[in-house]
C-alpha angles and dihedrals in degrees: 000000000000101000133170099290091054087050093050089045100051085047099058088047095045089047087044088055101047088044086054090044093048091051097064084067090062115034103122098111138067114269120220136224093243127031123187130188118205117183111215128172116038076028092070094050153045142118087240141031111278100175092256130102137107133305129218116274090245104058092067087044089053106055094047090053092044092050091045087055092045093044097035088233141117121227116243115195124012112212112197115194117198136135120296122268092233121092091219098055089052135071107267093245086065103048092084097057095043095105089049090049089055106055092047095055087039083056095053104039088059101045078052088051091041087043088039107035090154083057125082097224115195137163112241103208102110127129097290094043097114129177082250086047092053097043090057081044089070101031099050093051109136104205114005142020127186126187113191128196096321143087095224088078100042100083093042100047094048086051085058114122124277079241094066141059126251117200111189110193099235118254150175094190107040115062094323085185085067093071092066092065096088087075095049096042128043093207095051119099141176123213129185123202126156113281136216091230105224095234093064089040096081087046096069144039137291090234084052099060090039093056084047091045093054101027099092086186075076106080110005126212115006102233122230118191140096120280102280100015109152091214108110125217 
């Protein structure tokens, strides 16, 4: 009887193998210890909640401290991918919002260098920062992976090496399936934290979102267990 699980199954190793299959076409860079992808744009924006938006500075902080105490390392060296900060390299539905983008990942890219000072933290969305280029990012990340509130990150996080940790922010509307894949790989793992929903982003200042971005009281514990898990924060 091949039921749901077996279809599941066969999926995430179908979508791991073809991951590890699309890196080889874009290798010609030096991979780092800790990838992060931050979805900027569309994610600032809406007239209804899409499930995207920011997270609080201190999630992605700590789940890099958390998988430097599990694993006894320091991180190195912090990618953040995100869009790019130049109208003509974005959708046009995103130019209006680059100068936005680009103070929120500023923001975060400094709290991780003031969190991480033994890390080199930069933000990867240069000219040759491709879609390609962002996807082996992921993927080729030696210790540590983390998708936030978005699909783009889901398929290359979960094609990450068996070396490395994969963290998928947990969610009903992107790529529900995706949270099933705890139970099939060990390395996989789903994290909840409160989230700036993007339809209220574009209703308030940019000071308001940076005290929320940085006020940890904000959100409380960032949550680490499997959809439906019965285990609490």
């Amino acid at each position: 009887d091949f039921g749901c699980d077996n279809v599941i199954d066969l999926a995430i190793d179908l979508i791991r193998s073809d991951m590890q299959e699309l890196v080889k076409q874009d290798s010609d860079f030096e991979p780092d210890d800790v990838v992060i992808h931050l979805r900027l744009g569309d994610a600032l924006q809406g007239s209804y909640d899409e499930g995207i938006g920011l997270l609080p500075d201190n999630t992605y902080a700590q789940i890099i401290r958390d998988v430097e105490h599990e694993k006894g390392i320091q991180m190195k060296t912090i990618s953040i991918v995100t869009l790019p900060f130049t109208t003509d390299r974005v959708r046009s539905f995103d130019s209006h919002l680059v100068g936005r983008s680009k103070l929120f990942a500023l923001d975060l890219s400094a709290f991780l260098k003031e969190s991480f000072p033994h890390a080199k933290v930069k933000i990867d969305n240069g000219p040759l920062e491709t879609t390609l280029r962002a996807y082996s990012r992921l993927i080729r990340a030696k210790k540590l992976a983390i998708c936030g509130p978005s699909t783009f990150c889901t398929w290359p996080v979960l094609g990450i090496s068996k070396d490395a940790v994969g963290y998928l922010y947990e969610s009903r509307t992107h790529s529900p399936w995706a949270m099933n894949a705890p139970k099939y790989l060990p390395n996989i793992r789903t994290y909840s934290a409160k989230r700036f929903a993007n339809h209220k982003i574009s209703q308030v200042s940019d000071e308001e979102i940076y005290r929320w971005l940085r006020n940890e009281a904000a959100f409380g514990p960032v949550c680490f267990a499997p959809l439906g898990s019965t285990r609490g924060c």
